mmCIF file of C-alpha atoms in Angstrom:
data_model
loop_
_atom_site.group_PDB
_atom_site.id
_atom_site.type_symbol
_atom_site.label_atom_id
_atom_site.label_comp_id
_atom_site.label_asym_id
_atom_site.label_seq_id
_atom_site.Cartn_x
_atom_site.Cartn_y
_atom_site.Cartn_z
ATOM 1 C CA MET A 196 128.563 147.092 18.338
ATOM 2 C CA THR A 197 131.952 147.796 19.747
ATOM 3 C CA GLU A 198 134.832 145.378 20.176
ATOM 4 C CA GLU A 199 134.311 145.518 23.939
ATOM 5 C CA GLU A 200 130.599 144.673 23.599
ATOM 6 C CA ILE A 201 131.492 141.615 21.532
ATOM 7 C CA ILE A 202 134.217 140.558 23.975
ATOM 8 C CA SER A 203 131.833 140.946 26.938
ATOM 9 C CA PHE A 204 129.163 138.896 25.179
ATOM 10 C CA VAL A 205 131.551 136.043 24.348
ATOM 11 C CA ASP A 206 133.258 136.145 27.756
ATOM 12 C CA ALA A 207 129.845 135.508 29.361
ATOM 13 C CA LEU A 208 129.551 132.148 27.546
ATOM 14 C CA ASP A 209 130.695 129.086 29.501
ATOM 15 C CA GLY A 210 134.228 127.799 29.169
ATOM 16 C CA VAL A 211 135.550 130.633 26.994
ATOM 17 C CA LEU A 212 139.211 131.536 26.968
ATOM 18 C CA THR A 213 139.782 134.996 25.487
ATOM 19 C CA LEU A 214 143.271 135.851 24.258
ATOM 20 C CA ARG A 215 144.275 139.444 23.572
ATOM 21 C CA PRO A 216 147.912 139.311 22.408
ATOM 22 C CA GLY A 217 150.137 142.271 23.096
ATOM 23 C CA PRO A 218 153.727 143.365 23.614
ATOM 24 C CA GLY A 219 155.695 141.280 26.067
ATOM 25 C CA ASP A 220 153.477 138.183 26.096
ATOM 26 C CA GLY A 221 155.500 136.207 23.562
ATOM 27 C CA SER A 222 152.881 136.431 20.825
ATOM 28 C CA PRO A 223 153.721 137.431 17.244
ATOM 29 C CA GLU A 224 153.468 141.176 16.717
ATOM 30 C CA ILE A 225 150.973 140.759 13.864
ATOM 31 C CA GLY A 226 148.375 139.529 16.375
ATOM 32 C CA TRP A 227 148.765 142.395 18.828
ATOM 33 C CA GLY A 228 145.480 144.228 19.284
ATOM 34 C CA ASP A 229 143.368 141.341 17.964
ATOM 35 C CA THR A 230 141.187 139.008 20.052
ATOM 36 C CA PHE A 231 140.875 135.218 19.837
ATOM 37 C CA PHE A 232 138.090 133.161 21.443
ATOM 38 C CA TYR A 233 138.511 129.489 22.325
ATOM 39 C CA HIS A 234 136.309 127.016 24.118
ATOM 40 C CA SER A 235 138.645 125.897 26.894
ATOM 41 C CA PRO A 236 136.985 125.067 30.208
ATOM 42 C CA ASP A 237 140.376 124.478 31.861
ATOM 43 C CA GLY A 238 141.633 127.928 30.803
ATOM 44 C CA THR A 239 144.604 126.687 28.796
ATOM 45 C CA VAL A 240 145.231 127.520 25.159
ATOM 46 C CA PRO A 241 144.106 124.504 23.123
ATOM 47 C CA GLN A 242 146.980 123.081 21.099
ATOM 48 C CA ALA A 243 144.949 121.190 18.500
ATOM 49 C CA THR A 244 142.124 123.562 17.643
ATOM 50 C CA GLN A 245 141.489 126.959 16.120
ATOM 51 C CA PRO A 246 139.554 129.726 17.849
ATOM 52 C CA PHE A 247 135.803 129.662 17.224
ATOM 53 C CA ALA A 248 135.793 133.419 16.654
ATOM 54 C CA THR A 249 138.219 136.319 16.328
ATOM 55 C CA ILE A 250 138.223 140.085 16.198
ATOM 56 C CA VAL A 251 140.853 141.557 13.897
ATOM 57 C CA THR A 252 141.818 145.210 13.903
ATOM 58 C CA LYS A 253 144.177 145.426 10.965
ATOM 59 C CA ASP A 254 144.701 144.136 7.459
ATOM 60 C CA TYR A 255 146.691 140.923 7.247
ATOM 61 C CA PRO A 256 148.773 140.032 4.186
ATOM 62 C CA GLY A 257 146.373 138.759 1.509
ATOM 63 C CA ASP A 258 143.354 139.981 3.485
ATOM 64 C CA GLU A 259 142.979 143.673 2.745
ATOM 65 C CA GLY A 260 139.386 143.703 1.410
ATOM 66 C CA SER A 261 137.831 144.856 4.677
ATOM 67 C CA ARG A 262 140.081 147.936 4.728
ATOM 68 C CA LEU A 263 140.863 147.520 8.418
ATOM 69 C CA ASP A 264 143.651 150.072 8.088
ATOM 70 C CA ARG A 265 141.068 152.808 8.813
ATOM 71 C CA PRO A 266 140.849 154.253 12.344
ATOM 72 C CA GLY A 267 138.371 152.307 14.468
ATOM 73 C CA ALA A 268 137.730 149.615 11.859
ATOM 74 C CA PHE A 269 137.534 145.975 12.939
ATOM 75 C CA ARG A 270 136.049 142.709 11.764
ATOM 76 C CA VAL A 271 134.497 139.908 13.766
ATOM 77 C CA ASN A 272 135.104 136.461 12.247
ATOM 78 C CA VAL A 273 132.991 133.475 13.249
ATOM 79 C CA ALA A 274 133.167 129.720 12.630
ATOM 80 C CA ALA A 275 129.397 129.356 12.936
ATOM 81 C CA GLY A 276 129.124 126.111 11.005
ATOM 82 C CA ARG A 277 127.852 124.893 7.674
ATOM 83 C CA ALA A 278 124.142 125.531 8.301
ATOM 84 C CA ALA A 279 124.701 129.164 9.291
ATOM 85 C CA PHE A 280 127.063 129.678 6.364
ATOM 86 C CA VAL A 281 124.492 128.350 3.886
ATOM 87 C CA ARG A 282 121.722 130.428 5.492
ATOM 88 C CA TRP A 283 123.740 133.661 5.244
ATOM 89 C CA VAL A 284 125.711 133.153 2.042
ATOM 90 C CA GLY A 285 123.384 130.934 0.022
ATOM 91 C CA CYS A 286 125.904 128.258 -0.931
ATOM 92 C CA GLU A 287 127.999 125.529 0.636
ATOM 93 C CA PRO A 288 131.325 126.737 2.047
ATOM 94 C CA ARG A 289 133.275 124.582 -0.428
ATOM 95 C CA GLU A 290 131.396 126.294 -3.294
ATOM 96 C CA HIS A 291 132.357 129.777 -2.112
ATOM 97 C CA VAL A 292 135.204 131.525 -3.906
ATOM 98 C CA SER A 293 137.204 133.529 -1.361
ATOM 99 C CA GLY A 294 138.847 136.849 -2.051
ATOM 100 C CA THR A 295 136.165 138.160 -4.374
ATOM 101 C CA GLY A 296 136.428 141.854 -3.531
ATOM 102 C CA PRO A 297 135.782 144.438 -0.832
ATOM 103 C CA VAL A 298 133.746 143.533 2.220
ATOM 104 C CA ALA A 299 130.631 145.597 3.001
ATOM 105 C CA GLU A 300 130.284 147.027 6.501
ATOM 106 C CA ASP A 301 127.530 145.955 8.922
ATOM 107 C CA THR A 302 126.726 142.988 6.672
ATOM 108 C CA VAL A 303 127.161 139.265 7.327
ATOM 109 C CA VAL A 304 129.359 137.864 4.555
ATOM 110 C CA ALA A 305 131.588 134.900 3.875
ATOM 111 C CA HIS A 306 135.003 135.547 5.384
ATOM 112 C CA PRO A 307 137.129 137.086 2.604
ATOM 113 C CA VAL A 308 139.885 134.472 3.012
ATOM 114 C CA TYR A 309 138.389 131.605 5.039
ATOM 115 C CA GLY A 310 134.879 131.575 3.595
ATOM 116 C CA SER A 311 135.550 128.306 1.808
ATOM 117 C CA LEU A 312 136.199 126.825 5.268
ATOM 118 C CA GLY A 313 132.797 127.998 6.479
ATOM 119 C CA TRP A 314 133.783 131.183 8.297
ATOM 120 C CA LEU A 315 131.490 134.233 8.298
ATOM 121 C CA ALA A 316 132.555 137.821 8.954
ATOM 122 C CA VAL A 317 131.128 141.237 9.751
ATOM 123 C CA THR A 318 133.188 144.393 9.342
ATOM 124 C CA ASN A 319 132.172 147.132 11.770
ATOM 125 C CA PRO A 320 129.000 145.423 13.022
ATOM 126 C CA GLY A 321 126.214 147.875 13.688
ATOM 127 C CA PRO A 322 122.440 148.024 14.028
ATOM 128 C CA ARG A 323 121.728 145.754 11.055
ATOM 129 C CA THR A 324 123.935 142.921 12.278
ATOM 130 C CA ALA A 325 124.196 143.212 16.087
ATOM 131 C CA GLU A 326 121.636 140.487 16.791
ATOM 132 C CA ALA A 327 122.982 138.269 14.002
ATOM 133 C CA VAL A 328 126.534 138.618 15.364
ATOM 134 C CA ARG A 329 125.376 137.548 18.836
ATOM 135 C CA GLU A 330 123.487 134.562 17.365
ATOM 136 C CA LEU A 331 126.445 133.522 15.202
ATOM 137 C CA LEU A 332 128.870 133.800 18.116
ATOM 138 C CA ALA A 333 126.567 131.722 20.323
ATOM 139 C CA GLU A 334 126.292 129.069 17.610
ATOM 140 C CA ALA A 335 130.056 129.012 17.038
ATOM 141 C CA HIS A 336 130.549 128.607 20.775
ATOM 142 C CA ARG A 337 127.996 125.772 20.898
ATOM 143 C CA LEU A 338 129.800 123.969 18.061
ATOM 144 C CA ALA A 339 133.212 124.483 19.697
ATOM 145 C CA ARG A 340 131.876 123.175 23.009
ATOM 146 C CA ALA A 341 130.403 120.097 21.295
ATOM 147 C CA ARG A 342 133.750 119.397 19.560
ATOM 148 C CA HIS A 343 135.569 119.736 22.870
ATOM 149 C CA GLU A 344 133.131 117.357 24.573
ATOM 150 C CA ARG A 345 133.477 114.760 21.779
ATOM 151 C CA ARG A 346 137.280 114.949 21.930
ATOM 152 C CA SER A 347 137.435 114.747 25.709
ATOM 153 C CA GLY A 348 134.685 112.150 26.059
ATOM 154 C CA ALA A 349 132.691 114.513 28.269
ATOM 155 C CA SER A 350 128.920 114.669 28.218
ATOM 156 C CA GLY A 351 126.547 117.538 28.753
#
């Protein structure tokens, strides 16, 4: 899977706002080149919620285990919920110890920093994880949409 394939898949889901920070848009430089997905039917950046998924293209301070400093490397990060986390990792998010070493490629793992918050990650998704990544993104989107509907009092 490429970054663009992931972005196209998520963009096709209803109510998604995709942010791709870059020079001149007022965003912090550290986020340039990364992608952030929000459920936002009105197209505005939600002020009180985190994205339901991200694509990162570089190492962040304290998050170097995926070795994203290599050419072409990226990691998709997904807030797919407790049930998905338990299914993929085998323990509750709160039981997971983050920062436990390098992250394998094309493998669904607990996020190296935010695993204890229930985030999953795949570095350089490929043939082994393409379908899982799509399923996890769809589930994260469903959960984000449900949260939005609860907060706004909407139904559907």
